[in-house]
Short mmCIF file of C-alpha atoms in Angstrom, two decimals:
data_model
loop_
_atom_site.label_atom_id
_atom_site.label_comp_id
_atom_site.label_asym_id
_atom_site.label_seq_id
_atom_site.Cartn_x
_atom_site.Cartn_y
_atom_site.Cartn_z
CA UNK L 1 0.00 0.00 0.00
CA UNK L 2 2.85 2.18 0.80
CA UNK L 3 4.51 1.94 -2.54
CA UNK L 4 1.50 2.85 -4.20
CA UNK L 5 1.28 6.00 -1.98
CA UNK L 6 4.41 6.88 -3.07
CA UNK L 7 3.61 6.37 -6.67
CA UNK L 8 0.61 8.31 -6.59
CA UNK L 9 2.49 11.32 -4.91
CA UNK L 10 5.65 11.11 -6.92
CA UNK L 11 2.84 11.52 -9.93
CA UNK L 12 1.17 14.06 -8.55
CA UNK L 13 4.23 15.88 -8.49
CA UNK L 14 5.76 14.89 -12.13
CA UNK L 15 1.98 16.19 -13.43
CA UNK L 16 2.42 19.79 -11.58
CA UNK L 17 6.16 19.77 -12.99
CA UNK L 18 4.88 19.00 -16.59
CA UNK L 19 2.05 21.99 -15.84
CA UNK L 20 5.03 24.33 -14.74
CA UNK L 21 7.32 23.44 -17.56
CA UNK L 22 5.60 22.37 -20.36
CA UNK L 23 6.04 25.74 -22.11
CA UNK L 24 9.29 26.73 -21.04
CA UNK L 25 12.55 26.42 -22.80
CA UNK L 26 14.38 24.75 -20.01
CA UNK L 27 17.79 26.16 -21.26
CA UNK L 28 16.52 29.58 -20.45
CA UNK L 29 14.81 29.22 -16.92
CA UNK L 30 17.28 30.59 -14.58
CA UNK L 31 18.85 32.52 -17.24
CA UNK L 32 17.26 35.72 -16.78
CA UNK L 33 16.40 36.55 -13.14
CA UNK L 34 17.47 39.39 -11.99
CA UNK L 35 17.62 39.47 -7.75
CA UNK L 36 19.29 41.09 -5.23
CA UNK L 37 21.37 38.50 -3.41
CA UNK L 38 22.12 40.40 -0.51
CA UNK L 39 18.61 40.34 0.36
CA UNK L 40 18.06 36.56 -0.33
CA UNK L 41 21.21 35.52 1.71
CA UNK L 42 19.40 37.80 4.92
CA UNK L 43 16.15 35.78 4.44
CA UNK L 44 17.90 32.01 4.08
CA UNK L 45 19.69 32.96 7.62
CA UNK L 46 16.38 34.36 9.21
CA UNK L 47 15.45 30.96 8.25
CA UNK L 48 18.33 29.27 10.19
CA UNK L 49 17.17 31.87 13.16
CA UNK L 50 13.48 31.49 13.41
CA UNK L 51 14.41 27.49 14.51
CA UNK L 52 15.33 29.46 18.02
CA UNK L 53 11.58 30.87 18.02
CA UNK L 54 9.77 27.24 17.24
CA UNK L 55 12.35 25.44 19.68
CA UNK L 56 11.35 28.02 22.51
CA UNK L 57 7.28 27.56 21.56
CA UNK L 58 8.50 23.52 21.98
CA UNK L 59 9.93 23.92 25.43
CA UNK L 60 7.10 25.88 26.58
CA UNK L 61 4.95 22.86 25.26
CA UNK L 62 7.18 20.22 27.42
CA UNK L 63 6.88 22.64 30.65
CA UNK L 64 5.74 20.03 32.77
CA UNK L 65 7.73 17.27 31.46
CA UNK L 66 12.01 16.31 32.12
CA UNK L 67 13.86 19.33 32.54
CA UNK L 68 16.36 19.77 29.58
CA UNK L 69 19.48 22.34 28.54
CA UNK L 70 17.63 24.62 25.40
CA UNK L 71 19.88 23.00 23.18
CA UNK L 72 17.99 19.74 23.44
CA UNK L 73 14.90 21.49 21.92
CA UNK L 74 16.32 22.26 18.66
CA UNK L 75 16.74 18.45 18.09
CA UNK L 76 12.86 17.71 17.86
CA UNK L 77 12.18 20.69 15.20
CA UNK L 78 14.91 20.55 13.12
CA UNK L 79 14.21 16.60 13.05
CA UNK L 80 11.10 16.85 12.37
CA UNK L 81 11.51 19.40 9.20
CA UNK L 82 14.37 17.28 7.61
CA UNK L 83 12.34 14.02 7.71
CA UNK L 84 9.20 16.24 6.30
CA UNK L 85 11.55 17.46 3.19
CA UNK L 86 13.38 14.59 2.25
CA UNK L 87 10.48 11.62 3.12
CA UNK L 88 7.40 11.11 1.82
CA UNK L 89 4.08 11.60 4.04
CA UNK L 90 5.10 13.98 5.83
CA UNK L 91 7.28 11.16 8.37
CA UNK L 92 8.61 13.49 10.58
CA UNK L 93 5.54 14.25 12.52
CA UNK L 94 5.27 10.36 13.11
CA UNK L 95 8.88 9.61 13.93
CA UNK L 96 9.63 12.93 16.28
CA UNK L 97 7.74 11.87 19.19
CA UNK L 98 10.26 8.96 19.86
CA UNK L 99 12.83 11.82 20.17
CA UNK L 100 10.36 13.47 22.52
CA UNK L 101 9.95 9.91 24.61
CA UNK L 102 14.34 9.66 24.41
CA UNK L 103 15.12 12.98 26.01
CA UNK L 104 11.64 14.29 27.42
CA UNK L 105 10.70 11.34 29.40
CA UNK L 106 6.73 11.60 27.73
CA UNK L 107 5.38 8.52 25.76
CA UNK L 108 4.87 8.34 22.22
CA UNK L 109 1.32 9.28 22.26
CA UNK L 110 1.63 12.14 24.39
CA UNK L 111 4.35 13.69 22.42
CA UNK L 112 2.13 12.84 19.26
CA UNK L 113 -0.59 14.97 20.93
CA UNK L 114 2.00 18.01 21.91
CA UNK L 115 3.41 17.89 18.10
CA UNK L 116 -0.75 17.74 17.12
CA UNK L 117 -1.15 20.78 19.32
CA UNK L 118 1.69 22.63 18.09
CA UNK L 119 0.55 22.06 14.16
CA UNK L 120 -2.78 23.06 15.11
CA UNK L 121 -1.88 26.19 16.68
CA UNK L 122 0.08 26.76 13.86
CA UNK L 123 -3.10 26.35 11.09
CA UNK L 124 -5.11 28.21 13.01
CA UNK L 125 -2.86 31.16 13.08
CA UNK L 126 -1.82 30.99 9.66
CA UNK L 127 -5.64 30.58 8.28
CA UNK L 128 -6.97 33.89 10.76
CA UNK L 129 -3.88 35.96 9.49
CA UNK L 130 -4.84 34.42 5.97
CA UNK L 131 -7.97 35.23 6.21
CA UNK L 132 -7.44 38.72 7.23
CA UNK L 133 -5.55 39.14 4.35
CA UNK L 134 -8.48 38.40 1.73
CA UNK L 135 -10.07 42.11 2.72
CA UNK L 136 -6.84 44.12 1.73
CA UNK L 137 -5.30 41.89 -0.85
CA UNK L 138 -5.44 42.93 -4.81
CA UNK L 139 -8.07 40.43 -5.71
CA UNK L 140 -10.97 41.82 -4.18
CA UNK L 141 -13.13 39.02 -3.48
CA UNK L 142 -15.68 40.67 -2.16
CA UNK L 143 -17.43 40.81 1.48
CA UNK L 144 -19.27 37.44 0.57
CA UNK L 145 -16.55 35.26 0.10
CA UNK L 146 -14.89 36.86 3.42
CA UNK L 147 -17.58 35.73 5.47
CA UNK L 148 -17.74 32.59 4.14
CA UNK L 149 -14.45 32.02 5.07
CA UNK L 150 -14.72 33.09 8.41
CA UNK L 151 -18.00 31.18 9.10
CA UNK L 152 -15.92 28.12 8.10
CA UNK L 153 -13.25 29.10 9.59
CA UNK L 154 -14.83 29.42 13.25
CA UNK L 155 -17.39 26.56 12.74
CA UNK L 156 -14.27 24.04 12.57
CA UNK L 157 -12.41 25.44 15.48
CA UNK L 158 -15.76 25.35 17.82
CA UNK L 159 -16.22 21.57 15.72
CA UNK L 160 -13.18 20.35 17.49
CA UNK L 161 -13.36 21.65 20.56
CA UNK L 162 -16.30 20.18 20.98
CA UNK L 163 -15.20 16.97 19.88
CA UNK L 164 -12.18 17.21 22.36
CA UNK L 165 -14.80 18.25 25.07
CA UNK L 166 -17.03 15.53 24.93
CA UNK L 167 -16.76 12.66 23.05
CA UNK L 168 -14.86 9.95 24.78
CA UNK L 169 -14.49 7.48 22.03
CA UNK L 170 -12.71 8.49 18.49
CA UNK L 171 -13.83 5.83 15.92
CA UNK L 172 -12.00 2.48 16.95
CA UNK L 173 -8.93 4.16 18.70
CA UNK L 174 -7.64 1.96 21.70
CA UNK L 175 -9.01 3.63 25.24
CA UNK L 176 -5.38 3.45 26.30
CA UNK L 177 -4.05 5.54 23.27
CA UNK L 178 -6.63 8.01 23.63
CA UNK L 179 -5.78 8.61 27.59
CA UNK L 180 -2.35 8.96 26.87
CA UNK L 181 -3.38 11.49 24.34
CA UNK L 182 -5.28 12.97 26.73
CA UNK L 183 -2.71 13.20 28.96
CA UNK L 184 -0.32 15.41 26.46
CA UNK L 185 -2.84 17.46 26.09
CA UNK L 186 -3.52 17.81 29.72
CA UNK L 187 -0.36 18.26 30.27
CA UNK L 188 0.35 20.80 27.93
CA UNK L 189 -2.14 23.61 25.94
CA UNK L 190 -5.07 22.52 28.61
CA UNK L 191 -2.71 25.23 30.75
CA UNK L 192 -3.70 28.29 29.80
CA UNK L 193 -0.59 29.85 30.50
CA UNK L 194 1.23 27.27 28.17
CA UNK L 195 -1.88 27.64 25.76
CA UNK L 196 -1.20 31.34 25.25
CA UNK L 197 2.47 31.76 25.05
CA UNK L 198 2.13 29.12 22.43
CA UNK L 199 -0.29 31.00 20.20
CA UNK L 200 1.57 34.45 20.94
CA UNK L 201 5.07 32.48 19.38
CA UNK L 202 2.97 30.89 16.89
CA UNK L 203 2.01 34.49 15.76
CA UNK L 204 5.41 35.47 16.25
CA UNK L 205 6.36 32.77 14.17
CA UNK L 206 4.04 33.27 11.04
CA UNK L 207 5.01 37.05 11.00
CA UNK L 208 8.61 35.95 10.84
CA UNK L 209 7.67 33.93 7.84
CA UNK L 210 5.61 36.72 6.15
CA UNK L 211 8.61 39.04 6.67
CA UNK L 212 10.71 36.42 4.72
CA UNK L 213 8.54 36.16 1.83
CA UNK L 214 8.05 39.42 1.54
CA UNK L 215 11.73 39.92 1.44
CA UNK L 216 12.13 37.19 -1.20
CA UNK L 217 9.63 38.35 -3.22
CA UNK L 218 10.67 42.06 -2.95
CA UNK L 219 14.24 41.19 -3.85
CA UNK L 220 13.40 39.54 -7.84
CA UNK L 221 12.58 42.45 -10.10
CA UNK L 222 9.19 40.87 -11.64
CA UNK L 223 7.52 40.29 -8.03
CA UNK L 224 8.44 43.69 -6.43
CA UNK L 225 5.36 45.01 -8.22
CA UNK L 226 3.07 42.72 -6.67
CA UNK L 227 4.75 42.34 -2.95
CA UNK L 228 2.53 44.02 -0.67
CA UNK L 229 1.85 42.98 2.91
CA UNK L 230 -1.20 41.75 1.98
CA UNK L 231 -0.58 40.12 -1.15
CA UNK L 232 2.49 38.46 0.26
CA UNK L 233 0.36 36.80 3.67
CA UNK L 234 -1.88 35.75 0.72
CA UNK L 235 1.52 33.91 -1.22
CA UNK L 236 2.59 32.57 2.29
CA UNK L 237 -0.77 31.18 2.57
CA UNK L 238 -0.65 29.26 -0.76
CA UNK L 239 2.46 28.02 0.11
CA UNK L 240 1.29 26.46 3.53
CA UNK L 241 -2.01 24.76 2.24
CA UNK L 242 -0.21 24.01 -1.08
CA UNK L 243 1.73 21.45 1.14
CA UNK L 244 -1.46 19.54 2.26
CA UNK L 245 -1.72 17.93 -1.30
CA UNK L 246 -0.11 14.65 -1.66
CA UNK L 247 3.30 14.84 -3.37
CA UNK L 248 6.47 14.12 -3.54
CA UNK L 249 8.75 14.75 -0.51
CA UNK L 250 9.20 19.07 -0.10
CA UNK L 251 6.02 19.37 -1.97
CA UNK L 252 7.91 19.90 -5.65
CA UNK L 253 5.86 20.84 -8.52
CA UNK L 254 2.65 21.56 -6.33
CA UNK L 255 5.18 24.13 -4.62
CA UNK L 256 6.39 25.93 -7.50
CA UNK L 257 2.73 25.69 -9.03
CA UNK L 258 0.86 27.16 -6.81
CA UNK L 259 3.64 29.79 -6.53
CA UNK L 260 3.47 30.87 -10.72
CA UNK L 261 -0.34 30.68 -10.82
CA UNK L 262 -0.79 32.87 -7.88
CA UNK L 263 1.72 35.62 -9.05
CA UNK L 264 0.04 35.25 -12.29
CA UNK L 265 -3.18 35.91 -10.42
CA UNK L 266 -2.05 39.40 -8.86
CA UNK L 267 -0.59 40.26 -12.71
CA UNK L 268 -3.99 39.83 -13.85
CA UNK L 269 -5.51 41.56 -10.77
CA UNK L 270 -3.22 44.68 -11.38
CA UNK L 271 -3.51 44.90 -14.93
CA UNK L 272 0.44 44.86 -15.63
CA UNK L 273 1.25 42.87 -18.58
CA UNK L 274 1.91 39.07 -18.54
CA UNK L 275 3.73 36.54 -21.21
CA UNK L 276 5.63 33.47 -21.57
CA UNK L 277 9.04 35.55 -20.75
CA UNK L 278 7.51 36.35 -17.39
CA UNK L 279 6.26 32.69 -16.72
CA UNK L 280 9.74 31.38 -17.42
CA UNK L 281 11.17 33.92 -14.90
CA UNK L 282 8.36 33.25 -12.41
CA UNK L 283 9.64 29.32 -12.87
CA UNK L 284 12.66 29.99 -12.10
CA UNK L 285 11.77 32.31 -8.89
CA UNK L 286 9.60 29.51 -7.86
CA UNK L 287 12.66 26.83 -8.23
CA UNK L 288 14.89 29.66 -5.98
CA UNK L 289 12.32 29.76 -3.32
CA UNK L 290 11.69 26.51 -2.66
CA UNK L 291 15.88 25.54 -2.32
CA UNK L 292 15.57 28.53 0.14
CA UNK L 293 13.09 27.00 2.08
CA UNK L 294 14.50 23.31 1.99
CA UNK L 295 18.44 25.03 2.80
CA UNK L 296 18.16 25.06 6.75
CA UNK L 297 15.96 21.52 6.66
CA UNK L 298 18.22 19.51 4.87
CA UNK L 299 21.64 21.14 6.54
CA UNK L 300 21.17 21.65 10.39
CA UNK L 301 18.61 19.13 9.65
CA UNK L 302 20.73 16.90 8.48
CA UNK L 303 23.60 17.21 10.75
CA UNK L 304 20.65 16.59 13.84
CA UNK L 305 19.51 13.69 12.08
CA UNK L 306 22.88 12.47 11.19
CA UNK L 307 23.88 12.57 15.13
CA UNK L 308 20.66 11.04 16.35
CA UNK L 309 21.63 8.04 14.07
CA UNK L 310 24.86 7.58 15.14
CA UNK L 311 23.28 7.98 19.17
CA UNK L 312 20.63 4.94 18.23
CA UNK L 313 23.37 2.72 16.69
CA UNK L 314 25.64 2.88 19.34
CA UNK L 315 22.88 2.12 21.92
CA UNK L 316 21.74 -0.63 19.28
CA UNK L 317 25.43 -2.37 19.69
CA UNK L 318 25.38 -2.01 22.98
CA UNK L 319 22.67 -3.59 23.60
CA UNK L 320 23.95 -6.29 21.80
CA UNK L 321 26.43 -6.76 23.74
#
């Protein structure tokens, strides 16, 4: 079943390619952008820094579990965002709470239910800020469509909580499971203190990652004209929920997609002129941003991941021994 997953994704992802390149000369796709790379090398290290911001929102989750030096905290997030970019199905979420049970002395299904609460936080956030950004963005939707939104938006938070509230049995979930993921969550955003400061460093977060696009985006000569605030919470946005469709691992082709036909979209919107030399520079913007994003995963990332490895084998041989 697995393999066929990953055959479906990896197609998924080899269509949206095909739909980003299919006109394009590929000889000539990074040819032509013009950036400012002092800019672009000040958002890839705000994107090494704002691992300090998530691994502080992560020790604020863990509170009221085992004590640990701050340096212990980066391990679980950068972990967690390497095995996200270079796996498929999104992994990382599923394999970081036995790094959480290692060091933080929590099971596996309460550090499932922190690293749920976290990512919740986190999509909540990003869809309020989101949606904020529909009444002052250059597509002018309309009041309608806002409200919709919203009405959604607030019906499926109040859904949930009521589900968390009061029903005691999820579908055929073990009772056992389900108390120990009661127990993370007990132990964790049920404190309203810890609830909170989570949200406020999710929102710090977010805006960290809205500053960086809009620094990306302001720094290539064809999107300066359409990087407003507004426009650019839209972009981040598109990029978040662009990452909920099945692909291949770091979301290429559905990334870079979503990414050209939005730009495209704000072209349109603002009446400046659009053609296939703009669509081929777009491409190639789209192919810059994403190795931007991916730079700090599959680095610090990497090195974390590398360590842990060597820290499981050598516990493996010894208890072999």
């Amino acid at each position: 079943m697995n393999f066929f997953k990953k055959i479906a994704s990896i197609s998924i992802s080899i269509f949206f390619i095909y739909l980003c390149l299919k006109d394009i000369p590929l000889n000539t796709l990074l040819k032509d952008v013009d950036y400012n790379l002092n800019i672009l090398i000040i958002a890839i290290l705000i994107l090494f820094l704002i691992n300090i911001i998530k691994s502080i929102r992560l020790k604020i989750l863990l509170q009221n579990f085992k004590k640990k030096n701050f340096s212990f905290y980066f391990k679980p997030v950068l972990l967690r965002q390497f095995l996200n970019t270079v796996f498929f199905f999104n992994v990382g979420e599923l394999l970081t709470p036995l790094v959480l049970k290692r060091y933080f002395k929590c099971s596996y299904f309460e550090g499932l239910s922190i690293l749920f609460s976290e990512r919740l936080i986190d999509l909540t956030v990003i869809t309020l800020i989101f949606g904020i950004s529909l009444i002052f963005n250059d597509f002018n939707l309309g009041n309608e469509i806002i409200y919709i939104y919203f009405a959604i938006y607030f019906f499926l938070i109040f859904s949930f909580l009521y589900i968390v509230k009061f029903k005691k049995k999820i579908f055929l979930i073990p009772k056992k499971i389900i108390q120990k993921v009661i127990s993370g969550y007990n132990l964790s955003i049920k404190n309203k203190n810890i609830l909170w400061l989570s949200f406020l460093f999710s929102f710090t977060i977010w805006i960290v990652f809205i500053f960086i696009d809009l620094l990306i985006f302001k720094s290539f000569e064809i999107t300066s004209p359409i990087a407003t605030i507004p426009n650019i919470i839209f972009l981040t946005g598109v990029m978040v929920f662009s990452q909920f469709i099945p692909a291949a691992p770091a979301s290429v082709g559905i990334f870079n997609f979503f990414i050209i036909q939005t730009i495209e979209a704000f072209y349109i919107a603002q009446g400046i002129s659009y053609d296939l030399s703009i669509k081929i520079e777009l491409t190639g913007i789209s192919i810059i941003v994403l190795v931007m994003y991916v730079i700090p995963d599959i680095t610090w990332g990497g090195y974390v991941f590398y360590k842990e490895t060597l820290i499981s084998l050598k516990r493996f041989d010894k208890s072999k021994k």
